[in-house]
PDB file of C-alpha atoms in Angstrom:
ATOM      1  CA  UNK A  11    -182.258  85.366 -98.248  1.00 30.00           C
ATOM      2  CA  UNK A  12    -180.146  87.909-100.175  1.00 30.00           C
ATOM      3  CA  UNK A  13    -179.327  89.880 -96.848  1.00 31.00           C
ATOM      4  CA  UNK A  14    -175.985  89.141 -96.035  1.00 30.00           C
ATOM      5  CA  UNK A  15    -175.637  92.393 -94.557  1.00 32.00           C
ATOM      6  CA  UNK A  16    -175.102  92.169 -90.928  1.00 33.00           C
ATOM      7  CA  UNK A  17    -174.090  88.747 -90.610  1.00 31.00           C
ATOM      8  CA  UNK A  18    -170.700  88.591 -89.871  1.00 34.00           C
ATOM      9  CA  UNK A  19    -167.890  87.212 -91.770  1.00 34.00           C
ATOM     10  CA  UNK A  20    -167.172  83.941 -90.667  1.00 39.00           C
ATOM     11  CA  UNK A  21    -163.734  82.640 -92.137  1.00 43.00           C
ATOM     12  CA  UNK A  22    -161.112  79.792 -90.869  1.00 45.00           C
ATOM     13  CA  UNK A  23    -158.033  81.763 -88.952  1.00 44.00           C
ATOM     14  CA  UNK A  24    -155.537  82.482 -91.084  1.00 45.00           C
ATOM     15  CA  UNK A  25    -157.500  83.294 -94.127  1.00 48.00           C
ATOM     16  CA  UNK A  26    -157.435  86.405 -95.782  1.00 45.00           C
ATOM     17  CA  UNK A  27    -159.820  87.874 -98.006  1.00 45.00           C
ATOM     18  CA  UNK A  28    -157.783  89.652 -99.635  1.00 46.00           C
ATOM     19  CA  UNK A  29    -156.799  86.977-102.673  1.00 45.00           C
ATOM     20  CA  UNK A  30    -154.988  87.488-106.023  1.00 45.00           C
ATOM     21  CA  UNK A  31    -157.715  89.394-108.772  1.00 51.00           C
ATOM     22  CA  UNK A  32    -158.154  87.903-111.589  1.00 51.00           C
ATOM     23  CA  UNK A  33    -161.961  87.039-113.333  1.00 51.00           C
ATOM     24  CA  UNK A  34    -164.469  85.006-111.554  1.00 53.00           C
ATOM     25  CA  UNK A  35    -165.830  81.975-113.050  1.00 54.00           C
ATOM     26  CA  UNK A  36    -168.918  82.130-111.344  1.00 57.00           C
ATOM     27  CA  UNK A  37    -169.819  85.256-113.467  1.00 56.00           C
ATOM     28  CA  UNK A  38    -170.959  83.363-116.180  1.00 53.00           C
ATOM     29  CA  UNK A  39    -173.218  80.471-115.014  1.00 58.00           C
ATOM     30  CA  UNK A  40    -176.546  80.321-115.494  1.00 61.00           C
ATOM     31  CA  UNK A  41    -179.616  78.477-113.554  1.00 65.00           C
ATOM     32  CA  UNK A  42    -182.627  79.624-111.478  1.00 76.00           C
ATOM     33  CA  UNK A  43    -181.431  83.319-111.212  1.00 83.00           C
ATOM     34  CA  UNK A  44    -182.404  84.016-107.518  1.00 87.00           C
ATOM     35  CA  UNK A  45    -180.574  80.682-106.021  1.00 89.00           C
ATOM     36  CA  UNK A  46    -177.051  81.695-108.273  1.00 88.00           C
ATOM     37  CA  UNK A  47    -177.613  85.011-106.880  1.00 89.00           C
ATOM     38  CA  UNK A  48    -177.917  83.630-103.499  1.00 90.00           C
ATOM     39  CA  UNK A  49    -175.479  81.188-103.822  1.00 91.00           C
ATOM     40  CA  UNK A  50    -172.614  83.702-105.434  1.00 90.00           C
ATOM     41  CA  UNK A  51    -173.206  85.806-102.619  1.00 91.00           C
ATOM     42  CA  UNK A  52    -172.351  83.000-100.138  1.00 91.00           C
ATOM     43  CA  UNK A  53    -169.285  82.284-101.966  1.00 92.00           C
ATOM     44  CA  UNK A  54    -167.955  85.613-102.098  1.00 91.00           C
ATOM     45  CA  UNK A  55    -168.654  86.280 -98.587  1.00 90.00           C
ATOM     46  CA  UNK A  56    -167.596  82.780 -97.224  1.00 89.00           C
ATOM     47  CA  UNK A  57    -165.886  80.270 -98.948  1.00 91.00           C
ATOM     48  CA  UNK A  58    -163.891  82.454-100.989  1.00 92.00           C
ATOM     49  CA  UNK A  59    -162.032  83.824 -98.040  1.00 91.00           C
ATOM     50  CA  UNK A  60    -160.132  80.788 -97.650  1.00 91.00           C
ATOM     51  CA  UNK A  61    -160.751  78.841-101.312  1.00 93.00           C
ATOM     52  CA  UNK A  62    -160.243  81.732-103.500  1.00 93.00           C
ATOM     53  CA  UNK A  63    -162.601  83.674-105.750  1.00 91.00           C
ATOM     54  CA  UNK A  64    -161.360  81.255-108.456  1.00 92.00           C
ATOM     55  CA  UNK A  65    -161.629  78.503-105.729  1.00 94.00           C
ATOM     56  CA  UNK A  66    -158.024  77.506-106.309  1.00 94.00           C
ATOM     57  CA  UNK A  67    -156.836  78.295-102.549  1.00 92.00           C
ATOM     58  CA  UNK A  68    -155.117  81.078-101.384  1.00 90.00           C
ATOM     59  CA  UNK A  69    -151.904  80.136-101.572  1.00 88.00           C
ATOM     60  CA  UNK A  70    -149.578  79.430 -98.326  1.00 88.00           C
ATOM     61  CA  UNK A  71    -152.724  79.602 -96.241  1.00 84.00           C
ATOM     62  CA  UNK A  72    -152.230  77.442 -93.411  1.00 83.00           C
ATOM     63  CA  UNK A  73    -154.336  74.967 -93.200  1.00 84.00           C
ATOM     64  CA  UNK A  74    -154.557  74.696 -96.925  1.00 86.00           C
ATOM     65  CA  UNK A  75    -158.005  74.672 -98.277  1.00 90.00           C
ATOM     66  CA  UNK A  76    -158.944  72.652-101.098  1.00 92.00           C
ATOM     67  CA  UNK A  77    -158.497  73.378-104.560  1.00 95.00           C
ATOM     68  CA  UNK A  78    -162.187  73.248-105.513  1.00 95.00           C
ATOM     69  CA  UNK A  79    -160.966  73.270-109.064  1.00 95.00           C
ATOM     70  CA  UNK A  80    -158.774  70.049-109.154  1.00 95.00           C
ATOM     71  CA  UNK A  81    -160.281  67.028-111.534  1.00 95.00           C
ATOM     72  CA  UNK A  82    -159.298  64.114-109.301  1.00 95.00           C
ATOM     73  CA  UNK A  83    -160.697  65.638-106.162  1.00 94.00           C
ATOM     74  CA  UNK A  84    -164.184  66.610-108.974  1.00 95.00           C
ATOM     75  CA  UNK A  85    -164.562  62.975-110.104  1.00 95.00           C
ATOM     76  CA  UNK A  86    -164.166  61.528-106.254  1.00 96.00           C
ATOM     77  CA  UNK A  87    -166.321  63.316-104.703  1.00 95.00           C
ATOM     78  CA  UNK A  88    -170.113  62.675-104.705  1.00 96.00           C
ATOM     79  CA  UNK A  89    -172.809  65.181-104.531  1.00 95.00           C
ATOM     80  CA  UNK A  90    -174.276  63.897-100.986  1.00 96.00           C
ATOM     81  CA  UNK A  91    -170.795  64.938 -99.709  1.00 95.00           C
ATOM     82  CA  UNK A  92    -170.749  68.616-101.318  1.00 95.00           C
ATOM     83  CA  UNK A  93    -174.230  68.846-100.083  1.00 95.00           C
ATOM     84  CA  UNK A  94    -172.918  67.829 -96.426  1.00 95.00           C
ATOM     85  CA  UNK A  95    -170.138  70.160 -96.334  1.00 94.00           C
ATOM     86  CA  UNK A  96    -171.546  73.092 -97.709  1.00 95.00           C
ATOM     87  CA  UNK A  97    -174.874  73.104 -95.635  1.00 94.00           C
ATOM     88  CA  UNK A  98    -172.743  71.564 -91.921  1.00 94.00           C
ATOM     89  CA  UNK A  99    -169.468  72.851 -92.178  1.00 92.00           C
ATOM     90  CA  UNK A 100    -166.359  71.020 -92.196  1.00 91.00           C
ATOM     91  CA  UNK A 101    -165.870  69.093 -88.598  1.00 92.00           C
ATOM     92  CA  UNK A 102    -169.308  67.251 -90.111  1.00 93.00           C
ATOM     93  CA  UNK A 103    -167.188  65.057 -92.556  1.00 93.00           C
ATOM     94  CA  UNK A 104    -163.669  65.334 -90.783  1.00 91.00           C
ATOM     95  CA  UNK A 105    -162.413  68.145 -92.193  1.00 89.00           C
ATOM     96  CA  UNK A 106    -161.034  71.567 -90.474  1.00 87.00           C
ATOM     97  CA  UNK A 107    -163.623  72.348 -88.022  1.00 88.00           C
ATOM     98  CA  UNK A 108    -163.190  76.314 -88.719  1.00 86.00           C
ATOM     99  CA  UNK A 109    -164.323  75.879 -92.163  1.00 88.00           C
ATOM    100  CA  UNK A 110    -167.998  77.089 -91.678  1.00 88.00           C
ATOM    101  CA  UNK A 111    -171.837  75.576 -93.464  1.00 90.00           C
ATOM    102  CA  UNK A 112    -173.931  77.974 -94.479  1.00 89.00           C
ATOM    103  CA  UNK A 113    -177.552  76.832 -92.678  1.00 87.00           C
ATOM    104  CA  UNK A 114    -180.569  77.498 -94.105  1.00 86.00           C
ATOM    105  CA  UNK A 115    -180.726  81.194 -92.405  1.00 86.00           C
ATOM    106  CA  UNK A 116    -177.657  81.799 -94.836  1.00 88.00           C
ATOM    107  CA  UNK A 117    -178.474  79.085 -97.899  1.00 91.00           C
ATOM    108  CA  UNK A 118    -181.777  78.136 -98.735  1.00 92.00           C
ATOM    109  CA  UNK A 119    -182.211  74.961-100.298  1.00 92.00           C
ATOM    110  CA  UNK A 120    -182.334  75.938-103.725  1.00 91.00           C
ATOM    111  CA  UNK A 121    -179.058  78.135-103.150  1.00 91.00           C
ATOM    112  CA  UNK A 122    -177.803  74.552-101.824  1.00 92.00           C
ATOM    113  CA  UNK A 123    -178.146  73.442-105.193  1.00 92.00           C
ATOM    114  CA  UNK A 124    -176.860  76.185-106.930  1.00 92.00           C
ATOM    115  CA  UNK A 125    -173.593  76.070-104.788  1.00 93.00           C
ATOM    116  CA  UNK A 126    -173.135  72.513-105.539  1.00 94.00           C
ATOM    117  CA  UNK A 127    -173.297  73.574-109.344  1.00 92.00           C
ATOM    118  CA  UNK A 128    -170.778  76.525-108.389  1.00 91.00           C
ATOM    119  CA  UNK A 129    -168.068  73.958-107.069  1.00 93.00           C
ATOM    120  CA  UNK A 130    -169.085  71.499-110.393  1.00 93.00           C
ATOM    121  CA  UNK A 131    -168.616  74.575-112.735  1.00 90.00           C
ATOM    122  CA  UNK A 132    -164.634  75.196-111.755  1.00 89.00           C
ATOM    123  CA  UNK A 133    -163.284  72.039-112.932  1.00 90.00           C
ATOM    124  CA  UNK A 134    -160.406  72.423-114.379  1.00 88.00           C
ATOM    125  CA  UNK A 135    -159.728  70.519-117.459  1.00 84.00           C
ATOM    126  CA  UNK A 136    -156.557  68.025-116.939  1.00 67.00           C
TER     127      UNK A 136
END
């Protein structure tokens, strides 16, 4: 599954990749090796185009995506939900319907897994 190449770059309009540098948190986790490989790549390739590489949200995006890092929006939301959004894509749970899934072509299910850990491992504390 780690052949991203040729599959296009699918991003909401209006988000850029290019995003403010700064270290990636995702560096340093740990877990089955090939699904946080897979998973990672996903990120970097989708959701970080419009959440950021820190998954803070580029800012003054329009719409806004969600700061995958905020602690209220952490402890409300339940796994099943991530799980939803993450493998259907946004218009599945009535969010922005440009805001891609990643299907099993892109995300196999253990790289499902490992991107739900990905979004739980940016928390920040507060």
């Amino acid at each position: 599954m780690l052949a991203l190449a040729g599959l296009p770059l699918l991003g909401a309009p209006g988000c850029s990749p290019s995003e403010p540098e700064g270290p990636n948190p995702f560096d340093t986790l740990e877990g089955d090796p090939a699904a946080m490989v897979e998973a990672k790549a996903v990120y970097r390739s989708y959701c970080a185009l419009c959440h950021a590489k820190d998954g803070r949200g580029i800012p003054g995006m329009s719409p806004t995506a969600r700061d995958l890092t905020d602690p209220a929006w952490q402890d409300s939301v339940e796994e099943a939900h991530l799980r939803k959004v993450i493998r259907e894509g946004g218009a599945a749970v009535g969010l922005h319907p440009t805001m891609t899934g990643a299907d099993k072509n892109r995300l196999s299910d253990d790289g499902l897994s490992a991107m739900v850990e990905l979004v739980r491992s940016i928390r920040r504390d507060g």
